[in-house]
Tab-separated table of C-alpha atoms and ligand atoms in Angstrom:
chain	number	residue	atom	x	y	z
J	28	MET	CA	-58.452	24.030	-65.612
J	29	GLU	CA	-62.095	24.950	-65.132
J	30	ARG	CA	-64.814	21.816	-64.571
J	31	PRO	CA	-67.547	21.245	-67.743
J	32	ASP	CA	-69.933	22.384	-65.568
J	33	ALA	CA	-68.251	25.950	-63.912
J	34	MET	CA	-67.918	26.154	-67.920
J	35	GLN	CA	-72.135	25.372	-68.735
J	36	ARG	CA	-72.579	28.196	-65.951
J	37	VAL	CA	-70.173	30.724	-67.343
J	38	ARG	CA	-72.230	30.306	-70.970
J	39	ARG	CA	-75.200	29.662	-69.217
J	40	ALA	CA	-74.338	33.584	-68.077
J	41	HIS	CA	-74.053	34.841	-71.236
J	42	THR	CA	-76.834	33.460	-73.090
J	43	GLU	CA	-79.402	35.230	-70.311
J	44	THR	CA	-76.900	38.213	-70.639
J	45	LEU	CA	-77.389	38.504	-74.426
J	46	LEU	CA	-80.951	37.283	-74.227
J	47	ALA	CA	-82.199	40.001	-70.993
J	48	GLN	CA	-80.521	42.644	-73.435
J	49	LEU	CA	-82.849	41.842	-76.355
J	50	ARG	CA	-86.050	41.238	-74.112
J	51	SER	CA	-84.950	44.674	-72.897
J	52	ALA	CA	-84.341	46.783	-76.172
J	53	GLY	CA	-85.943	45.140	-79.363
J	54	PRO	CA	-84.048	43.922	-82.300
J	55	LEU	CA	-79.751	44.893	-82.062
J	56	SER	CA	-77.300	44.637	-84.384
J	57	ARG	CA	-73.928	42.450	-83.579
J	58	ALA	CA	-72.179	45.566	-82.612
J	59	GLU	CA	-74.793	46.939	-80.392
J	60	LEU	CA	-75.006	43.733	-78.555
J	61	ILE	CA	-71.094	43.809	-77.956
J	62	ARG	CA	-70.924	46.896	-76.869
J	63	LEU	CA	-73.830	46.357	-74.658
J	64	THR	CA	-73.255	42.474	-73.477
J	65	GLY	CA	-69.029	43.769	-73.386
J	66	LEU	CA	-69.047	39.624	-74.420
J	67	SER	CA	-66.480	39.245	-76.557
J	68	ARG	CA	-66.980	38.763	-81.299
J	69	THR	CA	-66.255	35.001	-81.376
J	70	THR	CA	-68.314	34.092	-77.290
J	71	LEU	CA	-71.032	36.652	-79.190
J	72	PHE	CA	-71.266	35.167	-82.458
J	73	ASP	CA	-70.751	31.757	-81.551
J	74	ILE	CA	-74.087	32.232	-79.305
J	75	ILE	CA	-75.814	33.895	-81.387
J	76	GLY	CA	-75.199	31.439	-84.267
J	77	ASP	CA	-76.573	28.343	-81.087
J	78	LEU	CA	-79.494	30.396	-80.085
J	79	ILE	CA	-80.476	30.784	-83.994
J	80	THR	CA	-80.405	27.281	-84.666
J	81	ARG	CA	-82.468	25.913	-82.104
J	82	GLY	CA	-84.904	29.189	-83.056
J	83	VAL	CA	-84.726	31.398	-79.959
J	84	VAL	CA	-83.314	34.053	-82.179
J	85	VAL	CA	-83.546	35.318	-85.355
J	86	GLU	CA	-81.588	37.294	-87.488
J	87	ARG	CA	-83.216	39.705	-90.288
J	88	GLU	CA	-81.811	41.454	-92.804
J	89	PRO	CA	-82.246	45.132	-93.142
J	90	GLU	CA	-84.888	46.563	-95.570
J	91	LEU	CA	-83.097	48.364	-98.843
J	92	SER	CA	-84.702	50.951	-99.991
J	93	GLY	CA	-84.455	51.849	-103.478
J	94	GLN	CA	-80.961	52.107	-104.752
J	95	ARG	CA	-78.139	50.381	-103.262
J	96	SER	CA	-76.871	52.334	-100.307
J	97	ARG	CA	-72.801	52.537	-100.278
J	98	GLY	CA	-72.455	51.273	-96.819
J	99	ARG	CA	-74.057	47.705	-96.070
J	100	PRO	CA	-76.285	48.723	-93.167
J	101	SER	CA	-76.134	45.862	-90.112
J	102	SER	CA	-78.739	43.027	-89.982
J	103	THR	CA	-80.795	42.634	-86.268
J	104	VAL	CA	-81.310	39.820	-84.398
J	105	SER	CA	-84.481	39.789	-82.136
J	106	LEU	CA	-86.151	37.244	-79.996
J	107	ASN	CA	-88.138	34.901	-82.927
J	108	PRO	CA	-91.409	36.437	-82.120
J	109	SER	CA	-93.148	33.319	-82.983
J	110	ALA	CA	-90.437	31.090	-80.614
J	111	GLY	CA	-92.635	31.060	-77.507
J	112	ARG	CA	-96.381	31.940	-75.587
J	113	ILE	CA	-95.963	31.941	-72.187
J	114	ILE	CA	-98.987	32.672	-69.562
J	115	GLY	CA	-98.827	35.062	-66.152
J	116	ILE	CA	-101.890	34.410	-64.014
J	117	ASP	CA	-102.057	36.536	-61.223
J	118	LEU	CA	-105.168	34.596	-58.698
J	119	ALA	CA	-105.745	37.199	-56.322
J	120	ARG	CA	-108.248	36.109	-53.592
J	121	VAL	CA	-111.416	36.955	-55.644
J	122	THR	CA	-110.307	37.774	-58.946
J	123	ILE	CA	-108.051	36.278	-61.464
J	124	THR	CA	-106.098	37.702	-64.626
J	125	VAL	CA	-104.766	36.868	-66.604
J	126	VAL	CA	-102.182	37.790	-70.001
J	127	VAL	CA	-101.024	36.022	-72.577
J	128	ALA	CA	-97.556	37.300	-73.816
J	129	THR	CA	-94.920	35.519	-76.317
J	130	LEU	CA	-90.933	35.666	-75.635
J	131	SER	CA	-90.393	39.030	-77.292
J	132	HIS	CA	-92.941	40.804	-75.463
J	133	ASP	CA	-96.260	41.570	-77.046
J	134	ILE	CA	-98.981	40.796	-75.807
J	135	LEU	CA	-101.304	38.491	-77.122
J	136	ALA	CA	-104.541	38.303	-75.149
J	137	ARG	CA	-105.058	39.904	-71.238
J	138	GLY	CA	-108.666	38.597	-69.528
J	139	THR	CA	-109.954	38.890	-65.567
J	140	ARG	CA	-112.709	36.620	-63.669
J	141	ALA	CA	-114.037	36.825	-60.306
J	142	VAL	CA	-112.861	33.568	-58.299
J	143	ALA	CA	-114.801	32.836	-54.978
J	144	LEU	CA	-113.486	33.944	-51.192
J	145	THR	CA	-113.672	30.128	-50.215
J	146	ALA	CA	-113.001	28.283	-53.872
J	147	GLY	CA	-110.168	25.540	-52.929
J	148	PRO	CA	-106.464	25.675	-54.429
J	149	ALA	CA	-107.991	22.998	-56.998
J	150	ARG	CA	-110.910	24.974	-58.189
J	151	ARG	CA	-108.665	28.147	-58.384
J	152	ALA	CA	-106.867	26.207	-60.841
J	153	ASP	CA	-109.182	25.093	-62.731
J	154	ALA	CA	-110.394	28.455	-63.277
J	155	ALA	CA	-107.223	29.823	-63.562
J	156	GLY	CA	-106.778	27.571	-66.898
J	157	LYS	CA	-110.512	27.884	-67.521
J	158	LEU	CA	-109.945	31.168	-68.506
J	159	VAL	CA	-106.675	30.865	-70.490
J	160	ASP	CA	-108.520	28.660	-72.421
J	161	ASP	CA	-111.273	30.870	-73.310
J	162	LEU	CA	-108.670	33.420	-74.311
J	163	VAL	CA	-106.654	31.035	-76.289
J	164	ARG	CA	-109.086	30.206	-78.311
J	165	ASP	CA	-110.637	33.566	-78.950
J	166	HIS	CA	-107.859	35.003	-79.405
J	167	GLN	CA	-106.291	31.977	-81.636
J	168	ILE	CA	-103.677	31.553	-80.102
J	169	ASP	CA	-101.573	28.424	-80.496
J	170	LEU	CA	-100.189	26.948	-77.341
J	171	ARG	CA	-98.255	24.662	-78.546
J	172	ALA	CA	-94.832	26.875	-78.243
J	173	LEU	CA	-95.847	27.592	-75.158
J	174	GLU	CA	-93.049	27.604	-73.045
J	175	ALA	CA	-93.599	28.481	-69.367
J	176	ILE	CA	-96.063	30.024	-66.796
J	177	GLY	CA	-95.502	32.839	-64.297
J	178	ILE	CA	-98.468	32.369	-61.543
J	179	GLY	CA	-98.423	35.204	-58.524
J	180	LEU	CA	-100.504	34.095	-55.494
J	181	PRO	CA	-101.616	36.253	-52.464
J	182	GLY	CA	-99.261	35.730	-49.053
J	183	LEU	CA	-96.570	34.198	-48.468
J	184	VAL	CA	-95.213	31.966	-51.376
J	185	SER	CA	-91.841	30.872	-51.547
J	186	GLY	CA	-91.748	29.276	-54.948
J	187	ARG	CA	-87.954	29.997	-56.206
J	188	GLY	CA	-87.691	27.898	-60.070
J	189	ARG	CA	-90.206	25.359	-60.454
J	190	SER	CA	-93.439	24.390	-59.001
J	191	ALA	CA	-91.607	21.035	-57.195
J	192	GLY	CA	-88.519	23.972	-55.778
J	193	ALA	CA	-92.013	25.166	-54.318
J	194	SER	CA	-91.149	25.126	-50.354
J	195	SER	CA	-93.812	23.528	-48.323
J	196	SER	CA	-94.584	26.166	-45.923
J	197	SER	CA	-96.821	27.441	-49.268
J	198	THR	CA	-98.471	23.975	-49.138
J	199	THR	CA	-101.566	25.885	-51.570
J	200	ALA	CA	-99.003	27.093	-53.964
J	201	LYS	CA	-97.860	24.128	-54.726
J	202	GLN	CA	-101.363	22.612	-55.260
J	203	ILE	CA	-102.316	25.115	-57.553
J	204	SER	CA	-99.308	24.752	-59.393
J	205	ASP	CA	-98.506	21.268	-59.752
J	206	ARG	CA	-102.425	20.966	-61.548
J	207	ILE	CA	-100.951	23.975	-63.949
J	208	GLN	CA	-98.433	22.438	-64.863
J	209	ASP	CA	-100.192	18.878	-65.502
J	210	ARG	CA	-102.411	21.193	-67.356
J	211	TYR	CA	-100.014	22.437	-69.922
J	212	GLY	CA	-96.773	20.563	-69.218
J	213	VAL	CA	-94.249	22.890	-69.119
J	214	ALA	CA	-92.869	24.786	-66.345
J	215	VAL	CA	-94.203	26.801	-63.675
J	216	VAL	CA	-92.880	29.697	-61.417
J	217	THR	CA	-94.681	30.775	-58.052
J	218	ASP	CA	-94.391	34.201	-56.134
J	219	ASN	CA	-96.004	36.438	-54.005
J	220	ASN	CA	-98.128	38.188	-56.626
J	221	SER	CA	-97.012	41.527	-54.649
J	222	ARG	CA	-93.406	41.209	-55.698
J	223	LEU	CA	-94.540	39.721	-58.814
J	224	ALA	CA	-95.990	43.244	-59.414
J	225	ALA	CA	-92.664	44.787	-58.462
J	226	LEU	CA	-90.797	43.300	-60.795
J	227	ALA	CA	-93.068	44.366	-63.519
J	228	GLU	CA	-92.670	47.915	-62.246
J	229	GLY	CA	-88.676	46.712	-62.671
J	230	THR	CA	-89.229	45.334	-66.004
J	231	TRP	CA	-91.776	47.806	-67.726
J	232	GLY	CA	-93.014	50.197	-65.925
J	233	ALA	CA	-91.612	52.910	-63.809
J	234	ALA	CA	-89.058	51.474	-62.178
J	235	ARG	CA	-87.383	50.384	-65.641
J	236	ASP	CA	-84.712	52.894	-65.587
J	237	VAL	CA	-83.522	51.937	-62.694
J	238	ARG	CA	-81.840	48.459	-60.896
J	239	ASP	CA	-82.817	49.111	-57.311
J	240	ALA	CA	-85.889	49.873	-56.797
J	241	VAL	CA	-88.918	49.803	-53.738
J	242	TYR	CA	-92.637	48.543	-54.962
J	243	VAL	CA	-95.721	49.597	-52.146
J	244	ARG	CA	-99.053	48.655	-53.408
J	245	TRP	CA	-101.861	50.379	-51.326
J	246	SER	CA	-104.679	48.735	-51.265
J	247	ASP	CA	-106.295	46.694	-48.850
J	248	GLY	CA	-103.585	44.246	-48.470
J	249	VAL	CA	-100.234	46.582	-48.027
J	250	GLY	CA	-97.526	44.757	-49.351
J	251	GLY	CA	-94.663	45.283	-51.955
J	252	GLY	CA	-91.511	43.970	-53.549
J	253	PHE	CA	-87.963	45.035	-53.903
J	254	ILE	CA	-85.515	44.491	-57.048
J	255	VAL	CA	-82.132	44.761	-55.875
J	256	ASP	CA	-79.466	45.426	-58.287
J	257	GLY	CA	-82.141	44.270	-61.520
J	258	GLN	CA	-83.764	41.225	-59.025
J	259	LEU	CA	-86.767	40.114	-57.373
J	260	ALA	CA	-85.448	39.975	-53.349
J	261	ARG	CA	-87.369	36.836	-52.108
J	262	GLY	CA	-85.479	36.509	-48.752
J	263	ALA	CA	-84.677	33.539	-46.938
J	264	HIS	CA	-87.937	32.426	-46.655
J	265	GLY	CA	-89.843	33.955	-49.677
J	266	ALA	CA	-90.581	36.907	-47.216
J	267	ALA	CA	-88.900	39.852	-48.519
J	268	GLY	CA	-91.524	43.050	-49.132
J	269	GLU	CA	-94.001	42.865	-46.899
J	270	ILE	CA	-94.374	46.044	-46.010
J	271	GLY	CA	-97.662	46.449	-44.378
J	272	HIS	CA	-96.412	44.265	-41.375
J	273	VAL	CA	-93.910	46.857	-40.572
J	274	SER	CA	-94.930	47.313	-37.103
J	275	VAL	CA	-95.636	51.856	-36.415
J	276	GLU	CA	-97.037	51.672	-33.704
J	277	PRO	CA	-95.113	48.156	-31.342
J	278	ASP	CA	-97.772	48.167	-28.605
J	279	GLY	CA	-100.755	48.966	-30.920
J	280	ASP	CA	-103.608	46.519	-32.284
J	281	PRO	CA	-102.145	42.552	-32.280
J	282	CYS	CA	-102.181	41.964	-35.973
J	283	PRO	CA	-102.911	38.868	-37.831
J	284	CYS	CA	-99.746	38.390	-38.929
J	285	GLY	CA	-99.202	37.922	-35.008
J	286	GLY	CA	-97.093	41.439	-34.656
J	287	ARG	CA	-98.341	44.881	-33.079
J	288	GLY	CA	-98.972	48.198	-34.310
J	289	CYS	CA	-98.398	46.850	-38.895
J	290	LEU	CA	-98.278	49.455	-41.107
J	291	GLU	CA	-100.668	47.570	-43.009
J	292	LEU	CA	-103.627	48.625	-39.817
J	293	LEU	CA	-103.252	51.813	-39.941
J	294	ILE	CA	-103.943	52.300	-43.688
J	295	ARG	CA	-105.841	50.283	-45.450
J	296	PRO	CA	-108.185	51.701	-46.888
J	297	THR	CA	-111.309	50.338	-44.728
J	298	ALA	CA	-108.939	52.392	-42.114
J	299	LEU	CA	-109.043	55.139	-43.341
J	300	ILE	CA	-112.666	54.968	-44.482
J	301	GLU	CA	-113.252	54.502	-40.333
J	302	GLN	CA	-111.427	57.143	-39.860
J	303	CYS	CA	-113.616	59.578	-41.423
J	304	ALA	CA	-116.929	57.692	-39.923
J	305	ARG	CA	-115.612	58.768	-36.591
J	306	ARG	CA	-114.384	62.092	-38.275
J	307	GLY	CA	-118.254	62.787	-39.498
J	308	VAL	CA	-117.378	62.295	-42.993
J	309	VAL	CA	-118.627	59.337	-45.321
J	310	VAL	CA	-116.737	57.519	-47.754
J	311	GLN	CA	-118.118	54.511	-49.719
J	312	ASP	CA	-115.040	52.711	-50.817
J	313	PRO	CA	-112.087	52.695	-51.007
J	314	ALA	CA	-112.890	54.431	-55.465
J	315	ASP	CA	-114.682	57.001	-52.709
J	316	LEU	CA	-111.926	58.252	-50.793
J	317	VAL	CA	-109.784	58.623	-53.593
J	318	ALA	CA	-112.920	59.938	-55.235
J	319	GLN	CA	-112.946	62.226	-51.821
J	320	THR	CA	-109.343	64.180	-52.234
J	321	HIS	CA	-109.632	64.595	-55.629
J	322	ALA	CA	-112.636	66.382	-54.797
J	323	GLY	CA	-111.293	68.226	-51.990
J	324	GLU	CA	-112.760	66.765	-49.290
J	325	PRO	CA	-110.692	68.452	-46.342
J	326	THR	CA	-111.291	65.307	-44.169
J	327	VAL	CA	-110.881	62.704	-46.273
J	328	ARG	CA	-107.405	64.315	-47.808
J	329	ASP	CA	-106.219	64.873	-43.950
J	330	VAL	CA	-106.919	61.204	-43.526
J	331	VAL	CA	-105.175	60.028	-47.145
J	332	ARG	CA	-102.321	62.222	-46.057
J	333	GLY	CA	-101.631	61.248	-42.371
J	334	ALA	CA	-101.966	57.635	-43.851
J	335	ALA	CA	-99.518	58.225	-46.887
J	336	THR	CA	-96.945	60.253	-43.756
J	337	LEU	CA	-96.408	56.997	-42.184
J	338	LEU	CA	-95.904	55.378	-44.855
J	339	GLY	CA	-93.644	57.546	-45.690
J	340	GLN	CA	-91.862	56.530	-42.565
J	341	VAL	CA	-91.484	53.360	-43.312
J	342	LEU	CA	-89.894	54.107	-46.797
J	343	SER	CA	-87.751	56.014	-45.138
J	344	GLY	CA	-86.328	52.872	-43.404
J	345	SER	CA	-86.208	50.935	-46.804
J	346	VAL	CA	-84.027	54.294	-48.115
J	347	VAL	CA	-81.442	53.801	-45.668
J	348	GLN	CA	-81.227	49.859	-45.467
J	349	LEU	CA	-81.121	50.063	-49.825
J	350	ASP	CA	-80.633	52.874	-51.083
J	351	PRO	CA	-82.942	52.692	-53.448
J	352	GLY	CA	-83.384	54.817	-57.033
J	353	LYS	CA	-86.913	54.313	-57.707
J	354	ILE	CA	-89.886	54.122	-55.450
J	355	ALA	CA	-92.957	52.722	-56.473
J	356	ILE	CA	-96.510	53.174	-55.270
J	357	GLY	CA	-99.402	51.230	-56.577
J	358	GLY	CA	-102.660	49.889	-55.170
J	359	VAL	CA	-106.010	51.826	-55.107
J	360	LEU	CA	-104.773	54.500	-53.242
J	361	ALA	CA	-102.149	55.658	-55.562
J	362	GLN	CA	-104.726	57.282	-57.679
J	363	ALA	CA	-104.978	59.370	-54.235
J	364	THR	CA	-103.832	63.602	-55.707
J	365	ASP	CA	-100.251	63.459	-55.698
J	366	ASP	CA	-100.483	65.787	-52.264
J	367	THR	CA	-101.908	63.294	-50.498
J	368	VAL	CA	-100.335	60.634	-51.277
J	369	LEU	CA	-96.477	61.138	-53.624
J	370	GLU	CA	-95.818	64.435	-51.866
J	371	PRO	CA	-96.011	63.041	-47.879
J	372	VAL	CA	-94.268	60.540	-48.420
J	373	ARG	CA	-91.064	62.560	-50.383
J	374	ALA	CA	-91.186	64.833	-47.512
J	375	GLU	CA	-91.003	61.639	-45.131
J	376	ILE	CA	-88.007	60.373	-47.228
J	377	ALA	CA	-86.659	63.941	-47.442
J	378	ARG	CA	-87.328	64.461	-43.843
J	379	LEU	CA	-86.010	60.889	-42.151
J	380	ALA	CA	-83.725	59.153	-44.499
J	381	ILE	CA	-79.769	60.860	-43.593
J	382	PRO	CA	-80.167	64.162	-45.143
J	383	ARG	CA	-77.111	64.651	-44.469
J	384	HIS	CA	-76.700	62.610	-47.031
J	385	PRO	CA	-78.645	64.206	-49.607
J	386	ARG	CA	-79.817	61.504	-52.007
J	387	ARG	CA	-82.159	61.309	-55.290
J	388	VAL	CA	-85.230	58.905	-55.209
J	389	ASP	CA	-88.065	58.997	-57.275
J	390	VAL	CA	-91.344	58.833	-55.510
J	391	VAL	CA	-94.057	58.029	-58.390
J	392	ARG	CA	-96.427	56.677	-59.115
J	393	ALA	CA	-96.814	52.595	-60.839
J	394	GLN	CA	-97.210	52.025	-63.540
J	395	PHE	CA	-99.507	48.690	-63.713
J	396	GLY	CA	-102.903	49.035	-62.060
J	397	ASP	CA	-104.403	45.341	-61.357
J	398	GLU	CA	-102.803	44.165	-64.479
J	399	GLY	CA	-99.104	44.572	-62.533
J	400	GLY	CA	-99.303	40.712	-60.961
J	401	ALA	CA	-100.253	38.866	-64.134
J	402	MET	CA	-97.786	41.054	-65.423
J	403	GLY	CA	-95.058	40.199	-63.592
J	404	ALA	CA	-95.652	36.742	-63.269
J	405	VAL	CA	-94.594	36.775	-67.462
J	406	ALA	CA	-92.263	38.376	-66.507
J	407	ALA	CA	-90.627	35.388	-63.616
J	408	ALA	CA	-91.558	33.183	-66.585
J	409	LEU	CA	-89.574	34.879	-69.426
J	410	ARG	CA	-86.408	35.526	-66.384
J	411	LEU	CA	-87.332	31.810	-66.375
J	412	THR	CA	-86.933	30.620	-69.821
J	413	ALA	CA	-83.743	32.602	-69.766
J	414	THR	CA	-82.042	30.726	-67.653
J	415	ASP	CA	-81.142	27.068	-67.876
J	416	SER	CA	-82.351	23.822	-69.439
J	417	LEU	CA	-85.599	25.278	-71.024
J	418	LEU	CA	-83.461	26.797	-74.423
J	419	PRO	CA	-82.895	23.694	-76.042
J	420	THR	CA	-86.529	22.275	-75.756
J	421	LEU	CA	-87.637	25.952	-77.827
J	422	PRO	CA	-88.782	24.861	-81.154
J	423	MET	CA	-86.128	24.942	-84.059
J	424	GLY	CA	-86.809	27.995	-86.056
A	511	LIG	ZN1	-98.913	41.916	-39.368
């Protein structure tokens, strides 16, 4: 005989499956939901009835056009657009990005603001809160329906679930999430911002059509994230996805991470700009590096292509180990030409990732730019609202 908590877990999983379909597909008829979720009619109707009572979903009758149609068109179930607000915050080193969204995925407001590199956790949290408050005021958003906040942070963040569960190894993350939670009084989820960008790509972006994907952010920091079977992999210590710290020169220069010859040291824009300088070509900044690949500067193109080849070698390891359907490359360098970035990566994967077992791994540009971390924070907060105890607290329809 099943214990009550086991039954609750099953029920919660069924509810999550249903909400996930509504989140990804939008309004659906009950028949479509039965087909897509695989739930029995009885279970599905029971869960929908419960969610309607709680105001989480709404059911709309079809609009009748002119004369009465013969077969009665079915009504659709969708997430209640007025039920909940979600805030995604990316607290990067010098920029704060905020996205305010609804439970049904509409973006209500977005904004960015500079923050001092030297600002401590409290000042960072307050600056983010100020930006949220300004956006809410300017766009007349009602935050009484705020459900959850997702926060992306640079570095090691192992905050799984509520801020209370944030690992003590990440004191800054905990201080920031506690301060934000105190300010708004809702559940907060924190994660590494590159990993959240991976989640955004997997939820709405370049990798939304696959269940297994790798995302790399190629900027001054080289980070990333793995989506495994539809879930963001955080790892046992909150450190999954650190593609930039895979060693490609085991006897190379020491890296701040304690390792040697890390990929990040060799392919970050500043390193490539130095390489170009040594070869007599002046490059102003990362944007100029990208621009010069488009302008056809041969040395710059050669340097970027060489870096992409190294990246492709590291990614071929990811392909062998995880068998992703897609690799999405983001960050400033992703904007360089196809033949200097995407093609060398594809070539190395084709050459090194078990060529005797050919597979189809699409290597594409990420869809989200600088907003990826904040969008991923929205996605993480949405997942939080769909899981458990938050549901009963949603306002009545
Ligand atoms: Zn390193």
